[in-house]
Tab-separated table of N, CA and C in Angstrom:
chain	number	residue	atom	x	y	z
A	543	UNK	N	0.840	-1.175	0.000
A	543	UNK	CA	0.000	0.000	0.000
A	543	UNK	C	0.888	1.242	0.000
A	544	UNK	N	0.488	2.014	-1.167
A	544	UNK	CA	1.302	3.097	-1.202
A	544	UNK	C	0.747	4.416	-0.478
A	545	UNK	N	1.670	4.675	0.386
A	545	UNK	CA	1.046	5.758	1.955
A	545	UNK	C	2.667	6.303	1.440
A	546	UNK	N	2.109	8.200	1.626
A	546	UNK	CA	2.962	9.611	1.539
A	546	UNK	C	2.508	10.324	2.687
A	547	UNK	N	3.689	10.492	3.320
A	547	UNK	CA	3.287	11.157	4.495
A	547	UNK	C	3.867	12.846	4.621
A	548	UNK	N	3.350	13.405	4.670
A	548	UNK	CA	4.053	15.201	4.343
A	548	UNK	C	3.131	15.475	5.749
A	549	UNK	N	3.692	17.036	5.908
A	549	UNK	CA	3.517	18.232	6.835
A	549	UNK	C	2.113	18.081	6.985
A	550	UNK	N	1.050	18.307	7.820
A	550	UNK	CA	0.013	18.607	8.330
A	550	UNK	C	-0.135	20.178	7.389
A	551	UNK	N	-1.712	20.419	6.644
A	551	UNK	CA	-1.949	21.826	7.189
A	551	UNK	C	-2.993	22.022	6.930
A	552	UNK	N	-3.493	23.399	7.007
A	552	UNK	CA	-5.166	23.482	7.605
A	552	UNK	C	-5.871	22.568	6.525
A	553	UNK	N	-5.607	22.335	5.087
A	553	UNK	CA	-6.756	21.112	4.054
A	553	UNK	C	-6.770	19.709	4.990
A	554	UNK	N	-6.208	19.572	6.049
A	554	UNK	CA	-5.933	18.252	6.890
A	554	UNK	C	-6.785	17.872	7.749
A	555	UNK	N	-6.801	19.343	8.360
A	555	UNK	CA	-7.374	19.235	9.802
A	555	UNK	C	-8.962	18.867	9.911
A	556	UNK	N	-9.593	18.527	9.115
A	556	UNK	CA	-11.608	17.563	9.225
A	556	UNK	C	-11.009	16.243	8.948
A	557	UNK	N	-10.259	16.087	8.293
A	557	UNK	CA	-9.936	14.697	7.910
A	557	UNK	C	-8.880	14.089	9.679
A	558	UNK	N	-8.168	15.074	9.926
A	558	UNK	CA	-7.758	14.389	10.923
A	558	UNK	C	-8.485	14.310	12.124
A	559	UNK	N	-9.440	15.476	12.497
A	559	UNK	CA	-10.079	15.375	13.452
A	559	UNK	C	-11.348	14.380	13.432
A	560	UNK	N	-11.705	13.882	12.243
A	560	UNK	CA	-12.747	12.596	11.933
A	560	UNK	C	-12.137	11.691	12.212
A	561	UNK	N	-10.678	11.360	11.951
A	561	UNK	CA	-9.809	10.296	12.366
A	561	UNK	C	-9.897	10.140	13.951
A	562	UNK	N	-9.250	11.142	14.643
A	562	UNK	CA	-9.299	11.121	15.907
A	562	UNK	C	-10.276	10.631	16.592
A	563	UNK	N	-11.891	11.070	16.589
A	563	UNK	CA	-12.952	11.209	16.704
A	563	UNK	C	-13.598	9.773	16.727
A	564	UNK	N	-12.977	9.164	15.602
A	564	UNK	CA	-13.562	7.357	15.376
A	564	UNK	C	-12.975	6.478	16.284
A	565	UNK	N	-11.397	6.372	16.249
A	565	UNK	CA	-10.428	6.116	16.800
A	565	UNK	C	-10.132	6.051	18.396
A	566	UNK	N	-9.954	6.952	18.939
A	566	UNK	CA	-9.491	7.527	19.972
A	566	UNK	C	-10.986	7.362	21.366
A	567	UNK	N	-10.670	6.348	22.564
A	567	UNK	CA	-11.515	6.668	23.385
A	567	UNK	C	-12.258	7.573	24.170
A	568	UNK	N	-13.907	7.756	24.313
A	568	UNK	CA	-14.468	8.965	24.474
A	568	UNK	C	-13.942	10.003	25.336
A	569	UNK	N	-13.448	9.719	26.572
A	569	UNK	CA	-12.754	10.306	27.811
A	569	UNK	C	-11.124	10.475	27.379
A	570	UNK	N	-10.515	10.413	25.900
A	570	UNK	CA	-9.611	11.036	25.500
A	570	UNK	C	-9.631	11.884	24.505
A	571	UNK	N	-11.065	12.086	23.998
A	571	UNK	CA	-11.115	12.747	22.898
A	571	UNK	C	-10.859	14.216	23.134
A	572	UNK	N	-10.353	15.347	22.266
A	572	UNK	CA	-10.922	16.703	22.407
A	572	UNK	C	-11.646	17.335	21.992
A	573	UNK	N	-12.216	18.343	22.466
A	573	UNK	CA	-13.067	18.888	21.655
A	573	UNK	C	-12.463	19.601	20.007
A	574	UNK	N	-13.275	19.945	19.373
A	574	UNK	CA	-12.631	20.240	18.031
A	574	UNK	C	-11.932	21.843	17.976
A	575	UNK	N	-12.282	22.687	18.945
A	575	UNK	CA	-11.523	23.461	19.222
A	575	UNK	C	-9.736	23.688	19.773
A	576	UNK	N	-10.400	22.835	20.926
A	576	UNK	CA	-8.977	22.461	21.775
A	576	UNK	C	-7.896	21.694	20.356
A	577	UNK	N	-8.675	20.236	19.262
A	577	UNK	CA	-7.543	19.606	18.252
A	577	UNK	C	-7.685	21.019	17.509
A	578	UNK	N	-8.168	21.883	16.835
A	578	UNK	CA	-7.568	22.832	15.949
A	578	UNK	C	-6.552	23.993	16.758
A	579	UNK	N	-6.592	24.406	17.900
A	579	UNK	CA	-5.761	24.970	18.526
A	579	UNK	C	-4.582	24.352	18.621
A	580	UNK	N	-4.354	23.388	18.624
A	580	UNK	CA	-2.751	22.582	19.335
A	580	UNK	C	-1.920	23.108	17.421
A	581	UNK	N	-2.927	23.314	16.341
A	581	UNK	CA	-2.117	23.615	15.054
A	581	UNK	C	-1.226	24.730	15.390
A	582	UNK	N	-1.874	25.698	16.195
A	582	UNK	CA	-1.144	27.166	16.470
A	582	UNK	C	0.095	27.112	17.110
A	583	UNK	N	0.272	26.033	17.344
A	583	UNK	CA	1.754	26.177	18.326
A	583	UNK	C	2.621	25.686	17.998
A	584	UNK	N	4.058	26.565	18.381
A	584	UNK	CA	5.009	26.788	17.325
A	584	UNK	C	5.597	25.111	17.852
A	585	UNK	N	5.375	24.784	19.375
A	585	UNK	CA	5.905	23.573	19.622
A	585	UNK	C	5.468	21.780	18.986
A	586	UNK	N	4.253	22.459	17.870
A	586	UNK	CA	3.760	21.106	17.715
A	586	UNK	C	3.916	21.042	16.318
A	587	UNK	N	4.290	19.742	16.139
A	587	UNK	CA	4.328	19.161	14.365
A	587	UNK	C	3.734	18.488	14.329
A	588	UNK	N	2.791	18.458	13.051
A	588	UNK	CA	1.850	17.167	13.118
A	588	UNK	C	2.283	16.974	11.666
A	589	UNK	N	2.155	15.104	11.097
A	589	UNK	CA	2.014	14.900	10.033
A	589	UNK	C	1.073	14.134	9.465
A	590	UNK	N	0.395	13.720	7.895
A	590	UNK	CA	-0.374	13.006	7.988
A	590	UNK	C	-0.157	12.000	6.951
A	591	UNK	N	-1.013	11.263	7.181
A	591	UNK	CA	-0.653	9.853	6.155
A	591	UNK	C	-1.578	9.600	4.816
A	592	UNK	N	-1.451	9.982	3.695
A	592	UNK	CA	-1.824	10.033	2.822
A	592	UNK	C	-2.053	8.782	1.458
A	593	UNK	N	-3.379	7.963	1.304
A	593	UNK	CA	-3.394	7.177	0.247
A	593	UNK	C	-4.260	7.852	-0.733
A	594	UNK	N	-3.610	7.822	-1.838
A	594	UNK	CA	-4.348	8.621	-3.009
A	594	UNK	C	-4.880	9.979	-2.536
A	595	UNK	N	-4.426	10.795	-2.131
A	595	UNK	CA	-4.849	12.195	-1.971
A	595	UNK	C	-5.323	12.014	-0.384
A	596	UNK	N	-5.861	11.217	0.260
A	596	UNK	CA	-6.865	11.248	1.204
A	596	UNK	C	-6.295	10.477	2.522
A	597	UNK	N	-6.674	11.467	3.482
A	597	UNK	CA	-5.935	11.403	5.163
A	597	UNK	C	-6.435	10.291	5.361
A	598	UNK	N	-5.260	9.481	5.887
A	598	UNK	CA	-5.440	8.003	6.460
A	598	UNK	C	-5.351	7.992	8.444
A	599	UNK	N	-4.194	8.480	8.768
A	599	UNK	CA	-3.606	8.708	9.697
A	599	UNK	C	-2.767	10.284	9.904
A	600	UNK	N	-2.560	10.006	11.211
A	600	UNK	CA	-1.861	11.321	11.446
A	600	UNK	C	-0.790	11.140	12.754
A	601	UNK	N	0.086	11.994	13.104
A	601	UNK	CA	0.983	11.605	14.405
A	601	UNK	C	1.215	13.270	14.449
A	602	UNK	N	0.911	13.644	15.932
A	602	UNK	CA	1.172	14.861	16.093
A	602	UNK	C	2.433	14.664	17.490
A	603	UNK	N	3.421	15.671	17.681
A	603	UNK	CA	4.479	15.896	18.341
A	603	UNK	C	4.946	16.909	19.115
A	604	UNK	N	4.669	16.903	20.530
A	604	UNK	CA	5.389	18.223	20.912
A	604	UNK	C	6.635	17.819	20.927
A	605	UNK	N	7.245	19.889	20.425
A	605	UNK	CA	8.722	19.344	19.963
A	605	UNK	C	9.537	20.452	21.017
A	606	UNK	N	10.052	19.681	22.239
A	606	UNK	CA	10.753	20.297	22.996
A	606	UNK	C	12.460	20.121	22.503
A	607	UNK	N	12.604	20.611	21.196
A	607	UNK	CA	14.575	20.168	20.433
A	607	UNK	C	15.140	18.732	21.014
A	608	UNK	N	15.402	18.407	21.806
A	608	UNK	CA	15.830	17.156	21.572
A	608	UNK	C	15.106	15.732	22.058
A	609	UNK	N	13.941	16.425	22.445
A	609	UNK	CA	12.824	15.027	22.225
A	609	UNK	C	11.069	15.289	21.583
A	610	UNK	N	10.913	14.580	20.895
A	610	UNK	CA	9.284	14.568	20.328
A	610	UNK	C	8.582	14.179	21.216
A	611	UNK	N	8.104	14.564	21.868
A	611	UNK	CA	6.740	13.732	23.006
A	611	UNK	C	5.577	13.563	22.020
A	612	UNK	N	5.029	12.403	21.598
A	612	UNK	CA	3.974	12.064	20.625
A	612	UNK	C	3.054	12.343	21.941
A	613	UNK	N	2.045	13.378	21.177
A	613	UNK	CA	0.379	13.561	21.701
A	613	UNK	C	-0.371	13.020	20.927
A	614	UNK	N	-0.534	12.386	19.767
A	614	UNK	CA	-1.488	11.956	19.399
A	614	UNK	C	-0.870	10.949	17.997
A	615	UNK	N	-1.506	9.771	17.741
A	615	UNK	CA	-1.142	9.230	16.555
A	615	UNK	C	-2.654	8.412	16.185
A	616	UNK	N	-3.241	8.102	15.548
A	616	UNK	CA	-4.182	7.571	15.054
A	616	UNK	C	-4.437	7.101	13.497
A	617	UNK	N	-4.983	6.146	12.965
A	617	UNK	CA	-4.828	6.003	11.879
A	617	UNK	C	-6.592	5.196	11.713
A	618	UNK	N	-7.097	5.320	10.947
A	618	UNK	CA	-8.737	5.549	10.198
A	618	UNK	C	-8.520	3.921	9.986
A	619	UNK	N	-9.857	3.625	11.124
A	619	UNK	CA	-10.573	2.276	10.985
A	619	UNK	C	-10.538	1.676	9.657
A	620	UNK	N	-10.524	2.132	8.813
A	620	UNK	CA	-10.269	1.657	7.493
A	620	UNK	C	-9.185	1.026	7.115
A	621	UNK	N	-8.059	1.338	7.788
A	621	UNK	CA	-6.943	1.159	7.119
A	621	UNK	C	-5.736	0.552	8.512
A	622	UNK	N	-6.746	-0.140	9.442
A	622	UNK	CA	-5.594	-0.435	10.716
A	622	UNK	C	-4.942	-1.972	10.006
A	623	UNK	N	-4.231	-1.701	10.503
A	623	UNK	CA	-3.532	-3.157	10.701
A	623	UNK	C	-2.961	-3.196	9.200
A	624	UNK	N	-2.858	-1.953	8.292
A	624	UNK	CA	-1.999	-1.978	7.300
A	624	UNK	C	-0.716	-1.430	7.091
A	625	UNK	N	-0.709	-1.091	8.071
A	625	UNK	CA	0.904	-0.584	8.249
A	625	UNK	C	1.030	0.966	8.094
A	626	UNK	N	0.241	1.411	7.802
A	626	UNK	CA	-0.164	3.134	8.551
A	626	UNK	C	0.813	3.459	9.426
A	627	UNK	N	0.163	2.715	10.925
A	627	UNK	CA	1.369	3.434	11.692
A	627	UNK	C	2.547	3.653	12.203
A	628	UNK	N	2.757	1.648	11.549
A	628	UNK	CA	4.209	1.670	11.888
A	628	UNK	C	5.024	2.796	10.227
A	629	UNK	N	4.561	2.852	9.559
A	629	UNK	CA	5.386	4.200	8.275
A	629	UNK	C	5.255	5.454	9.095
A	630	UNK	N	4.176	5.879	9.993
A	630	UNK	CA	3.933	6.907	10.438
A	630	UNK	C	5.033	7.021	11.766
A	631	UNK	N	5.753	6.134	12.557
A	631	UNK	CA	6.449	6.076	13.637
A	631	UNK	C	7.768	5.941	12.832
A	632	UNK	N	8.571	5.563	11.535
A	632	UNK	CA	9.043	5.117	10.828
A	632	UNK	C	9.616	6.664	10.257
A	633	UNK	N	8.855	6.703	9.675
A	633	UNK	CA	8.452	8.580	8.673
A	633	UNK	C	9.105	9.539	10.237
A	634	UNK	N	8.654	9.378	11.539
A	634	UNK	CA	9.410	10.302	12.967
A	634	UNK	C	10.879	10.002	13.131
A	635	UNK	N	10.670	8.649	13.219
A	635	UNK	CA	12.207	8.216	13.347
A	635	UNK	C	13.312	9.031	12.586
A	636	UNK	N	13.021	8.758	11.622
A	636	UNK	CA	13.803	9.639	10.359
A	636	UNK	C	13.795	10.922	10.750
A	637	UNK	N	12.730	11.667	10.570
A	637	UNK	CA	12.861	13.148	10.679
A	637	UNK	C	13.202	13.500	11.920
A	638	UNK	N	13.015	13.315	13.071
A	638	UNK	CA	13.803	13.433	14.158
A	638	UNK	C	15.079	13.618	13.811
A	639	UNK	N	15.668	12.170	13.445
A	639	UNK	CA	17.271	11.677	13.206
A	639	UNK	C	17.780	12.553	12.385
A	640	UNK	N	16.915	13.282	11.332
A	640	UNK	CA	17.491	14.365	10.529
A	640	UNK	C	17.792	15.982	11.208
A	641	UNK	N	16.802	15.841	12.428
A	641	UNK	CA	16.828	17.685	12.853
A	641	UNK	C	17.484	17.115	14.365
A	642	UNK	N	18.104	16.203	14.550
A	642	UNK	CA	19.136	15.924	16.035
A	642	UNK	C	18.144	16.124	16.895
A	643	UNK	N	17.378	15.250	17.005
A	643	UNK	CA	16.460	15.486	17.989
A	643	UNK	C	16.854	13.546	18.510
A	644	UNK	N	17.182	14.052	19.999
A	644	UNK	CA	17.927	12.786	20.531
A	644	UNK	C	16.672	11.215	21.014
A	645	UNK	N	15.878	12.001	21.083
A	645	UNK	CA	14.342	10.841	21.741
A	645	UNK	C	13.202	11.317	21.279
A	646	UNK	N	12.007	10.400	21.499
A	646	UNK	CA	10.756	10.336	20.845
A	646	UNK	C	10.052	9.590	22.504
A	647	UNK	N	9.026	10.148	23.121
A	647	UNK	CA	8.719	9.957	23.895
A	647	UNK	C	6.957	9.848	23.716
A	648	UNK	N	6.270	9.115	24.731
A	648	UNK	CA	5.046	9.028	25.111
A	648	UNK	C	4.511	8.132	25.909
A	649	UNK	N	2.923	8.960	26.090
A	649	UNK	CA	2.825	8.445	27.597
A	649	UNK	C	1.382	7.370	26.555
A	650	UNK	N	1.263	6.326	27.233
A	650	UNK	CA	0.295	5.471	26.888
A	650	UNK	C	-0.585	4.296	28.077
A	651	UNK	N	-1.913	4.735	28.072
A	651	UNK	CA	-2.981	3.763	29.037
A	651	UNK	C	-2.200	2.751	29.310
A	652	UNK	N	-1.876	2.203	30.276
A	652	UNK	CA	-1.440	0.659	30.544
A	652	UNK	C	-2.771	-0.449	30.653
A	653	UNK	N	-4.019	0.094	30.502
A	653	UNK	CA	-4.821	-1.019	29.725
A	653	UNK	C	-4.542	-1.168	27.904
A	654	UNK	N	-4.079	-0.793	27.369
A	654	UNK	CA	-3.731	-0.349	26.242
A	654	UNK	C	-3.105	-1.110	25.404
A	655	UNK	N	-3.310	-2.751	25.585
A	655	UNK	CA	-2.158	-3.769	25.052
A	655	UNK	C	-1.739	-3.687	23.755
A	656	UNK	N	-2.753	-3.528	23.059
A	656	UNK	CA	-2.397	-3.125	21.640
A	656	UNK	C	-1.137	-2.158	21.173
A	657	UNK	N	-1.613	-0.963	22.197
A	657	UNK	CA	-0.586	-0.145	21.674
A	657	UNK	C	0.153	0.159	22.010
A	658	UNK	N	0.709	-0.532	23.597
A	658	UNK	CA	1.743	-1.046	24.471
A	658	UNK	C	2.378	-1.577	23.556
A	659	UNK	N	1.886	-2.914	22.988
A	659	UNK	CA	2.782	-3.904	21.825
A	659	UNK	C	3.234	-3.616	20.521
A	660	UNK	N	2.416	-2.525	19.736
A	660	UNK	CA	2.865	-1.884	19.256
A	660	UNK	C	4.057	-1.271	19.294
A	661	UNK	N	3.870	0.114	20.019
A	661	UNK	CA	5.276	0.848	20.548
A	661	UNK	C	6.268	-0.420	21.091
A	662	UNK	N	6.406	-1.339	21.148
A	662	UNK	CA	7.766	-2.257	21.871
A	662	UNK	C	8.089	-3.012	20.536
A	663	UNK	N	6.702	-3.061	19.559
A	663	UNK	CA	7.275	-3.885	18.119
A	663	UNK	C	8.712	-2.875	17.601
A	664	UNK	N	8.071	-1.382	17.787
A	664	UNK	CA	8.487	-0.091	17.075
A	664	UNK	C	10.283	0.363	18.090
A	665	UNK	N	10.200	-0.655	18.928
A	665	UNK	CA	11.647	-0.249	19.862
A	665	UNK	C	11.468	0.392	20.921
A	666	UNK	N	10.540	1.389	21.066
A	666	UNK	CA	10.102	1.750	22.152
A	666	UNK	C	10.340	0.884	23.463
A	667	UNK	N	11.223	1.545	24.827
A	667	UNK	CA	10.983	0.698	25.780
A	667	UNK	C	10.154	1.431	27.421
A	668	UNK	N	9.658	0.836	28.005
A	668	UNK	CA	8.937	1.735	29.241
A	668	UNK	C	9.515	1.866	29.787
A	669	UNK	N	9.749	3.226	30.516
A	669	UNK	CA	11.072	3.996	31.379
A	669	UNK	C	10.034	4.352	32.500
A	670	UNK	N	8.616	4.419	32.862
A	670	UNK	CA	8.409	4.476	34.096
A	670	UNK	C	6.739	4.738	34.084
A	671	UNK	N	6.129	4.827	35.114
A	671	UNK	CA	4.524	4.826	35.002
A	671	UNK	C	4.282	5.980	35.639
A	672	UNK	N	2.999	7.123	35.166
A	672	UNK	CA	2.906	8.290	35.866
A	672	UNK	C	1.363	7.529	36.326
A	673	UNK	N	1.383	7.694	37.264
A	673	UNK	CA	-0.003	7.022	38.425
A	673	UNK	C	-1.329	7.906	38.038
A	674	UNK	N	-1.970	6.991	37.635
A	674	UNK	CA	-3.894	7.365	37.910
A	674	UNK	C	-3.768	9.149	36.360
A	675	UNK	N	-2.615	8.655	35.699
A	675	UNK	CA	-2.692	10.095	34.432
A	675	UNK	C	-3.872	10.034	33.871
A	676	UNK	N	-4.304	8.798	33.380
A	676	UNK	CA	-5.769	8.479	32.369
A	676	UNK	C	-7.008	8.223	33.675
A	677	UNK	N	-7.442	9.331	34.185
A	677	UNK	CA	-8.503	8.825	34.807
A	677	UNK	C	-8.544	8.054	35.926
A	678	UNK	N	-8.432	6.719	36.089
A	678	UNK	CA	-8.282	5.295	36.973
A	678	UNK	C	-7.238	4.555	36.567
A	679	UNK	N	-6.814	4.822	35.288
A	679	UNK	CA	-5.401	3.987	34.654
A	679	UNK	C	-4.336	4.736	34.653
A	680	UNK	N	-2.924	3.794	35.294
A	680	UNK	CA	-2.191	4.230	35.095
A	680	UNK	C	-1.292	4.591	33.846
A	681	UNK	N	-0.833	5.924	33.114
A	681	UNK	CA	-0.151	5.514	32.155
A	681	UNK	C	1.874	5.381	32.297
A	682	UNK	N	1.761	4.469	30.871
A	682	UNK	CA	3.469	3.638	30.342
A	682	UNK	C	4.086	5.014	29.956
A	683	UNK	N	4.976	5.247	30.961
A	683	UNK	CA	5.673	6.499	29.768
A	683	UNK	C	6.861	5.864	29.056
A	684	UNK	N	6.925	5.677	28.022
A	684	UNK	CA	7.605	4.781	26.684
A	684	UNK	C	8.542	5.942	26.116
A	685	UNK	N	9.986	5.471	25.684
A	685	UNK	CA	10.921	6.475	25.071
A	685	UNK	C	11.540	5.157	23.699
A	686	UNK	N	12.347	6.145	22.805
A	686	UNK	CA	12.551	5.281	21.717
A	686	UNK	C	13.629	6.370	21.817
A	687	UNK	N	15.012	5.977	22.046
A	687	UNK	CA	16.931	6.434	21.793
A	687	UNK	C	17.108	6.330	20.635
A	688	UNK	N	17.374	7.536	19.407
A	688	UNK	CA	18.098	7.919	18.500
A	688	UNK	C	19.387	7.814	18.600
């Protein structure tokens, strides 16, 4: 499957926030204000994943210079389990490694096996748990060394 992944910009943002929206559990969702606001800031990169013209996925990043803290990655019920996100974690790796940015960080539900196993397919390893972050669950805070 041929997936192009470029820069986020505003032609993105319904397609990604429908992504999010399907995807993403109710008590993590944002409102559509709060996801179009996080575009304004100079600290966040988002990119998206593109088949034939049309948003598949997306991975957004706060970018504190020498680590990415992933806030958000999601990729459209349509298209899971095709390799979306590992190109989309793949596609960071790289560009990180290109602008010296030393780590890629995030925090993830520890009910979350999927995407616990995921991130550890992707190298990612868990460096420590922040207590009761999600609500009643604790979350994995997961780093991946450039």
């Amino acid at each position: 499957m041929k997936v192009k992944i470029v820069n986020a910009d505003s032609n993105h943002y319904d397609a990604m926030f429908q992504i999010h929206n399907q995807v993403m559990p109710e008590n993590d969702r944002m409102t559509k204000k709060n996801f179009y606001d996080e575009f304004g800031l100079d600290t966040r990169k988002y990119f998206v994943a593109l088949i034939n013209g049309k948003v598949v996925g997306y991975v957004g990043v706060l970018d504190t210079i020498t680590d990415y803290n992933i806030m958000g990655i999601a990729v459209s019920k349509n298209y899971a389990h095709c390799g979306v996100g590992t190109q989309l974690i793949n596609f960071l790796k790289n560009y990180a490694k290109q602008n010296n940015v030393q780590t890629i960080s995030l925090e993830v539900d520890e009910m979350n096996e999927i995407a616990i196993d995921f991130y550890k397919k992707m190298e990612f390893v868990l460096t420590n748990i922040r207590k009761k972050y999600y609500k009643d669950n604790d979350a994995y805070i997961m780093w991946y060394y450039l």
